[in-house]
Amino acid sequence: MTTKNPNFSENMLSVEEARDNILNMMSVLDTVYLPLSDCLGHVLSKNISSIIDVPPWNNSAMDGFAVIANNTQGSSDSNPVKLKVIDSVYAGDMPNLKVSPNTAIRIMTGAPIPDGANAVVPFEQTNEIQQQLNPKQLNTIDILKPVKENDYIRFRGEDIKSGDSIFTKGTILRPSEIGVLATLGFKEIPVIRKPKIAIISTGNELTTIGETIQPGKIYDANTYSIASSVEKYGGKPVILGIAKDNEESLNKLLDKALDCDILVTSAGVSKGDYDIVKNILSQRGNMEFWSVNMKPAKPIAFGWINKTHNEKLPLLGLPGNPVSAMVAFEQFVRPSILKLKGYTNLDKPTIHATLKDTIKNEDGRRMYIRVLVKKEGVDYYAEATGNQGSHVLTSMAKANGLAICPENVLQIDSGQKIEVQMIDWHVDDL
Ligand code: AMP
Ligand code: MG
């Protein structure tokens, strides 16, 4: 690893300073009641307690026979105990009869334990399968192995008791929490609402997909990579389209962003640009423009547009190059969305991997290198995905992580460890 002394020729913010400035403007959104099936990834905004027991009654953990445990003592393959089968009970039904000494009730998994019984003998410990009888003709059953009291019974309230606190405010709802809430019968859940993220691409060269491309023009990639990143992190993308490099065009689209929670723009923030984004935002609110000590995505615009009633619409102006826009999204827009949604851990998960290439960091900025991380044995290895130009979006498509070369580290050699922000794992690992 080769390092140099800090020597910032420009007044650059660190990634962390830029991120803190941005996050200071974000506060947790309001509560809505959503149908349970729409709650994935949302954060609970109230504590939840149960008003029922789970399971609601003692029930069978196996398909078998509800018995009195004492009656099965001494049974074996060679010396079975014969019990009289007096009834059957299925999941969803209630037992009709009581188990009395030397009788059994055929019972299915999940069915309520009949009164009188204190254990279940699974089919595998009886001659049920050998008999291959129609259950209705089953008059007696051979018990081949004894059970103890309580065997194969799932008890009322074993998982959850009525009155138990289940989830506290701030809990992130994953499929397992959603399953628990369904178990408890909750239909609508108080959660922090989904942020609406307005997206505007700027540039005279941009053409919307579906339109015929003219000489000098390119398709607008950023709208779509940004909108799908918004969705990935649980926001609602509001695609407002392409603004030309003139004030009138951008102003028109800005008006449509005012009912959103964040506005994300791309392009028009680098030096030598038309500076439209910066100008308009200074007129309609406040615009700060930073050089952030990172590569790619050095130029970032941040500020707000005044809405009515003293409200402000935060604006994140990402660079235009498609990789820069995505890398800046991960560092600044992702944590903003998560903070609005009520998440408290806003850091992207990282791992440590062994580098397969030597990385050179000529100007000593914090560098995010597109890598493909693979696990070999117990270790992770990271390999750069080719041309690291910030216009080469296919090298982002080949990557599943961003390896971080710290500031002032000019080289990391192949074979050394490097921290990698995982953008995602392989889709087939999900
Ligand atoms: P700018 O930040 O406006 O200087 O743009 C930097 C580079 O990114 C230029 O090559 C632009 O053509 C390109 N670019 C800007 N916006 C987009 C977009 N929405 N999709 C694809 N490329 C873009
Ligand atoms: Mg431009």
XYZ file of C-alpha atoms and ligand atoms in Angstrom:
454
model
C 0.000 0.000 0.000
C 1.427 3.371 -1.028
C 0.203 6.513 0.762
C 0.775 10.255 0.559
C 0.281 13.113 2.998
C -3.057 14.880 2.749
C -2.603 17.717 0.286
C -5.926 18.955 -0.928
C -5.402 21.391 -3.738
C -9.137 22.130 -3.764
C -11.475 22.737 -0.893
C -13.072 19.314 -0.977
C -15.509 17.816 1.492
C -14.977 14.247 2.624
C -17.691 11.750 1.690
C -18.692 11.642 5.363
C -18.953 15.445 5.661
C -21.075 15.639 2.517
C -23.265 12.791 3.744
C -23.722 14.356 7.206
C -24.697 17.695 5.654
C -27.280 15.982 3.485
C -28.668 13.765 6.234
C -29.055 16.764 8.558
C -31.778 17.973 6.242
C -33.693 14.711 6.247
C -36.201 13.838 8.949
C -38.389 10.811 9.456
C -41.671 11.037 7.537
C -45.197 10.737 8.918
C -47.172 7.599 9.800
C -49.654 5.872 7.529
C -51.727 2.722 8.047
C -50.882 0.291 5.254
C -52.373 -3.082 4.381
C -50.041 -5.737 5.774
C -49.197 -6.982 2.289
C -47.723 -3.567 1.399
C -45.504 -3.305 4.470
C -42.288 -5.022 3.344
C -39.259 -2.862 4.198
C -41.320 -0.310 6.091
C -40.514 0.746 9.652
C -43.127 0.349 12.390
C -44.141 3.665 13.876
C -45.927 2.295 16.953
C -45.309 -0.517 19.434
C -47.326 -3.655 18.750
C -48.683 -5.996 21.432
C -50.659 -9.182 21.002
C -54.249 -9.589 22.060
C -54.260 -13.340 21.435
C -52.285 -16.420 22.447
C -50.256 -18.198 19.765
C -50.899 -21.052 19.416
C -54.480 -20.337 20.535
C -54.883 -23.813 22.075
C -52.783 -26.893 22.786
C -52.388 -28.715 19.492
C -50.593 -31.611 17.917
C -47.065 -31.225 16.536
C -47.381 -34.429 14.486
C -49.867 -36.575 12.615
C -50.547 -39.333 15.167
C -52.764 -40.405 18.024
C -53.774 -38.340 21.047
C -53.356 -40.580 24.090
C -52.851 -40.716 27.824
C -49.040 -41.082 28.077
C -49.257 -43.615 30.928
C -51.240 -45.974 28.712
C -48.261 -46.349 26.322
C -45.692 -47.379 28.952
C -43.850 -50.627 28.212
C -44.864 -50.737 24.547
C -42.359 -51.987 21.951
C -42.262 -53.443 18.418
C -42.505 -56.960 19.855
C -44.937 -56.038 22.606
C -47.291 -53.315 21.319
C -49.964 -51.717 23.479
C -53.360 -51.803 21.756
C -55.558 -48.738 22.144
C -59.103 -48.315 20.953
C -59.455 -45.573 18.321
C -62.654 -43.673 19.110
C -62.557 -40.698 16.740
C -60.453 -38.488 14.424
C -59.709 -34.760 14.634
C -58.362 -32.683 11.761
C -56.707 -29.238 11.713
C -59.496 -26.686 11.627
C -61.938 -28.863 13.621
C -62.592 -29.188 17.319
C -62.513 -32.652 19.009
C -65.930 -34.247 19.610
C -64.883 -36.715 22.265
C -62.628 -37.031 25.287
C -59.705 -39.470 25.450
C -60.422 -41.899 28.258
C -58.084 -44.645 29.553
C -56.894 -47.075 26.846
C -58.448 -45.075 24.017
C -56.861 -42.852 21.379
C -58.082 -40.166 18.987
C -56.454 -40.008 15.557
C -55.127 -36.439 15.232
C -53.540 -34.347 12.484
C -50.787 -31.735 12.899
C -52.286 -28.474 14.144
C -55.538 -30.021 15.394
C -56.573 -29.198 18.983
C -55.621 -31.793 21.601
C -58.793 -33.498 22.884
C -59.610 -33.279 26.572
C -58.189 -36.177 28.546
C -55.126 -36.640 26.293
C -51.699 -35.519 27.489
C -49.430 -36.708 24.640
C -49.419 -37.589 20.964
C -47.901 -40.774 19.519
C -46.696 -40.033 15.971
C -47.829 -42.393 13.180
C -44.205 -43.552 12.857
C -44.396 -45.049 16.372
C -47.541 -47.044 15.587
C -48.664 -49.657 13.062
C -50.873 -47.097 11.287
C -48.806 -47.100 8.114
C -48.502 -50.902 7.931
C -52.219 -51.268 8.297
C -52.875 -49.012 5.282
C -56.467 -48.872 6.448
C -59.084 -46.355 5.630
C -59.023 -44.301 8.846
C -62.756 -44.756 9.216
C -62.215 -48.524 9.555
C -59.448 -48.106 12.101
C -60.754 -49.536 15.337
C -57.550 -50.213 17.217
C -53.988 -49.023 16.908
C -50.774 -50.699 18.015
C -48.441 -48.370 19.939
C -44.844 -49.506 19.280
C -42.946 -47.035 21.458
C -43.977 -45.228 24.656
C -44.396 -41.444 24.886
C -44.000 -39.189 27.899
C -46.521 -36.663 29.121
C -46.506 -33.524 26.866
C -44.666 -35.261 23.990
C -45.571 -33.783 20.581
C -47.900 -31.190 22.057
C -47.515 -27.529 21.130
C -48.864 -25.506 24.024
C -51.211 -22.567 24.028
C -49.245 -19.305 24.187
C -45.919 -21.117 23.717
C -44.867 -18.647 20.998
C -46.801 -15.511 22.000
C -48.989 -14.722 25.006
C -51.853 -12.293 24.935
C -50.477 -8.967 26.206
C -46.904 -9.705 25.125
C -45.031 -6.827 23.504
C -44.234 -8.145 20.021
C -42.414 -5.444 18.061
C -41.310 -2.020 19.152
C -41.567 1.181 17.166
C -38.615 1.336 14.756
C -38.689 -2.345 13.812
C -38.013 -2.943 10.119
C -40.688 -5.201 8.682
C -39.138 -8.173 6.896
C -41.064 -11.217 5.693
C -40.723 -12.859 9.128
C -42.162 -9.832 10.999
C -44.948 -9.632 8.417
C -45.706 -13.310 9.019
C -45.880 -12.719 12.779
C -48.255 -9.767 12.287
C -50.470 -11.938 10.087
C -50.400 -14.677 12.760
C -51.778 -12.086 15.163
C -54.488 -11.064 12.711
C -53.320 -7.496 12.082
C -54.692 -6.206 8.806
C -53.455 -2.621 8.720
C -50.147 -1.565 10.202
C -48.875 1.838 11.371
C -45.647 2.451 9.456
C -43.542 5.359 8.245
C -44.714 6.148 4.757
C -42.668 5.573 1.636
C -40.736 8.646 0.460
C -41.603 10.013 -2.975
C -38.443 10.715 -4.903
C -38.726 13.003 -7.920
C -36.226 12.307 -10.693
C -35.151 14.772 -13.383
C -32.405 14.180 -15.943
C -30.916 17.268 -17.517
C -29.113 17.693 -20.818
C -29.851 18.770 -24.399
C -28.274 15.541 -25.619
C -30.793 13.263 -23.871
C -33.495 11.283 -25.637
C -36.226 9.310 -23.887
C -36.226 5.602 -24.638
C -38.832 4.821 -27.268
C -38.042 7.953 -29.254
C -35.905 7.952 -32.403
C -32.349 8.880 -31.633
C -30.939 11.811 -33.630
C -27.273 12.561 -34.411
C -25.473 13.973 -31.386
C -28.018 12.544 -28.966
C -27.882 9.666 -26.455
C -30.540 7.790 -24.546
C -31.267 8.882 -20.991
C -29.854 6.105 -18.803
C -29.799 7.913 -15.463
C -33.546 8.295 -15.053
C -33.877 4.524 -15.123
C -30.876 3.517 -13.026
C -31.875 6.130 -10.436
C -35.576 5.178 -10.442
C -34.782 1.507 -9.960
C -32.282 2.316 -7.196
C -35.034 4.345 -5.489
C -37.348 1.353 -5.693
C -34.654 -1.006 -4.471
C -34.241 1.011 -1.262
C -37.960 1.348 -0.672
C -38.774 4.756 -2.117
C -41.420 5.596 -4.698
C -39.793 6.991 -7.856
C -41.625 9.827 -9.572
C -40.098 10.160 -13.037
C -40.483 13.736 -14.251
C -38.538 13.399 -17.491
C -35.753 15.294 -19.193
C -35.047 18.987 -18.751
C -33.220 20.778 -21.542
C -30.240 22.910 -20.644
C -32.382 26.020 -20.262
C -34.089 27.587 -17.277
C -37.622 27.438 -18.631
C -37.476 23.713 -19.276
C -36.092 22.883 -15.849
C -38.481 25.268 -14.075
C -41.459 23.494 -15.612
C -40.333 20.111 -14.310
C -39.390 21.506 -10.906
C -42.967 22.621 -10.380
C -44.050 18.998 -10.641
C -41.567 17.886 -7.977
C -43.023 20.015 -5.187
C -45.194 17.309 -3.636
C -42.239 14.917 -3.372
C -39.882 14.371 -0.433
C -36.570 14.573 -2.310
C -35.643 15.713 -5.794
C -32.777 13.884 -7.470
C -31.365 15.445 -10.621
C -28.541 14.226 -12.771
C -26.008 16.163 -14.847
C -25.538 19.878 -15.215
C -23.345 20.156 -12.134
C -19.851 19.753 -13.548
C -17.537 22.601 -14.457
C -18.007 24.000 -17.936
C -21.646 23.051 -17.958
C -24.535 25.361 -18.603
C -24.955 25.613 -14.823
C -28.707 25.646 -15.228
C -29.382 23.423 -12.230
C -27.261 25.537 -9.953
C -28.731 28.848 -11.166
C -32.347 27.861 -10.906
C -31.941 26.323 -7.532
C -30.272 29.409 -6.146
C -33.255 31.393 -7.418
C -35.901 29.075 -6.001
C -34.262 28.034 -2.756
C -30.702 27.444 -1.838
C -28.026 25.665 -3.753
C -24.722 24.505 -2.430
C -22.214 23.050 -4.720
C -19.472 20.848 -3.445
C -16.428 19.086 -4.621
C -16.447 15.828 -2.740
C -13.150 14.039 -2.253
C -14.233 10.944 -4.140
C -13.812 9.289 -7.499
C -16.039 8.940 -9.419
C -18.653 11.588 -8.584
C -16.584 14.552 -7.402
C -19.113 17.303 -8.264
C -22.290 17.133 -6.184
C -24.959 19.782 -5.872
C -27.058 19.883 -2.735
C -29.695 22.263 -1.518
C -33.389 22.809 -1.441
C -36.286 24.364 -3.271
C -38.780 26.424 -1.312
C -42.248 24.893 -1.250
C -45.206 26.655 0.300
C -45.655 27.006 4.106
C -41.927 27.224 4.857
C -41.418 23.688 3.654
C -38.330 22.787 1.750
C -37.772 20.151 -0.891
C -34.236 18.740 -0.490
C -32.383 18.407 -3.757
C -29.511 16.120 -4.579
C -27.833 16.995 -7.857
C -25.858 13.979 -9.032
C -23.209 14.120 -11.740
C -24.255 13.183 -15.272
C -21.900 10.350 -16.043
C -23.959 7.226 -15.475
C -21.489 5.472 -13.150
C -20.890 8.656 -11.145
C -24.638 9.077 -10.751
C -25.021 5.541 -9.420
C -22.015 5.695 -7.087
C -23.193 9.057 -5.723
C -26.687 7.581 -5.323
C -25.319 4.779 -3.140
C -23.372 7.193 -0.928
C -25.899 10.022 -0.578
C -29.397 9.223 -1.847
C -29.639 5.715 -0.373
C -29.018 6.853 3.243
C -31.372 9.810 2.703
C -34.211 7.525 1.627
C -33.534 5.182 4.532
C -33.483 8.039 7.044
C -36.835 9.378 5.765
C -38.227 5.848 6.103
C -37.172 5.700 9.752
C -34.124 3.457 9.425
C -31.350 4.178 11.911
C -28.484 2.116 10.515
C -27.743 3.984 7.323
C -24.396 2.412 6.502
C -24.050 0.214 3.471
C -22.838 -3.248 4.558
C -19.181 -3.897 3.771
C -16.993 -6.971 3.693
C -13.261 -7.444 3.445
C -12.033 -9.154 0.303
C -8.660 -10.002 -1.177
C -7.891 -7.909 -4.262
C -7.182 -9.761 -7.454
C -5.762 -6.703 -9.256
C -3.444 -3.877 -8.314
C -5.359 -0.632 -7.903
C -3.773 2.702 -8.670
C -5.334 5.857 -7.267
C -3.506 8.645 -9.040
C -5.024 11.713 -7.420
C -5.502 10.269 -3.952
C -9.267 10.797 -3.695
C -11.542 8.202 -1.999
C -11.955 5.805 -4.860
C -14.890 3.464 -5.428
C -13.826 0.655 -7.741
C -16.432 -1.507 -9.458
C -15.633 -5.091 -8.487
C -17.124 -8.529 -8.722
C -16.841 -10.232 -5.338
C -16.790 -14.002 -5.281
C -16.403 -16.415 -2.409
C -13.695 -19.018 -2.844
C -13.513 -21.422 0.093
C -14.061 -19.258 3.169
C -12.579 -16.064 1.700
C -13.956 -13.312 -0.497
C -12.029 -12.156 -3.566
C -12.669 -8.916 -5.447
C -11.824 -8.436 -9.100
C -12.204 -5.124 -10.939
C -14.800 -5.357 -13.690
C -12.764 -3.658 -16.405
C -12.627 -0.095 -17.705
C -13.285 2.152 -14.703
C -14.235 5.216 -16.771
C -17.252 6.918 -15.232
C -19.107 6.652 -18.559
C -18.683 2.834 -18.712
C -21.940 1.664 -17.208
C -21.452 -1.974 -18.285
C -18.632 -2.272 -15.744
C -21.216 -1.331 -13.104
C -23.549 -3.979 -14.489
C -20.800 -6.599 -14.121
C -20.090 -5.553 -10.514
C -21.746 -6.557 -7.261
C -19.678 -4.269 -5.045
C -17.705 -1.052 -4.777
C -14.214 -1.569 -3.378
C -13.041 1.406 -1.360
C -9.534 2.765 -1.800
C -9.146 5.273 1.062
C -8.075 8.886 0.552
C -4.349 9.363 0.060
C -3.710 5.706 -0.616
C -2.118 5.762 -4.051
C -1.880 2.037 -4.666
C -3.229 -1.197 -3.262
C -1.468 -4.287 -4.532
C -3.013 -7.468 -5.737
C -3.276 -9.934 -2.809
C -3.995 -7.213 -0.227
C -7.275 -6.898 1.624
C -9.737 -4.196 0.640
C -13.066 -3.078 2.085
C -15.970 -3.564 -0.310
C -19.430 -2.010 -0.097
C -21.755 -4.701 -1.341
C -24.252 -3.214 -3.783
C -25.948 -6.549 -3.845
C -25.029 -10.192 -3.677
C -25.529 -12.400 -6.675
C -29.163 -12.346 -7.576
C -29.213 -16.149 -7.470
C -27.999 -16.040 -3.831
C -31.144 -14.226 -2.695
P -22.686 16.588 -17.408
O -22.683 16.332 -15.949
O -23.883 17.297 -17.868
O -21.402 17.276 -17.818
O -22.668 15.174 -18.127
C -21.550 14.314 -18.037
C -21.682 13.181 -19.015
O -22.771 12.375 -18.644
C -21.935 13.597 -20.440
O -21.230 12.731 -21.302
C -23.423 13.409 -20.599
O -23.820 13.207 -21.935
C -23.645 12.195 -19.743
N -25.034 12.144 -19.245
C -25.667 13.143 -18.631
N -26.922 12.775 -18.295
C -27.060 11.506 -18.713
C -28.146 10.594 -18.660
N -29.304 10.911 -18.101
N -27.961 9.360 -19.190
C -26.780 9.039 -19.761
N -25.730 9.855 -19.824
C -25.857 11.097 -19.324
Mg -24.777 18.243 -19.466
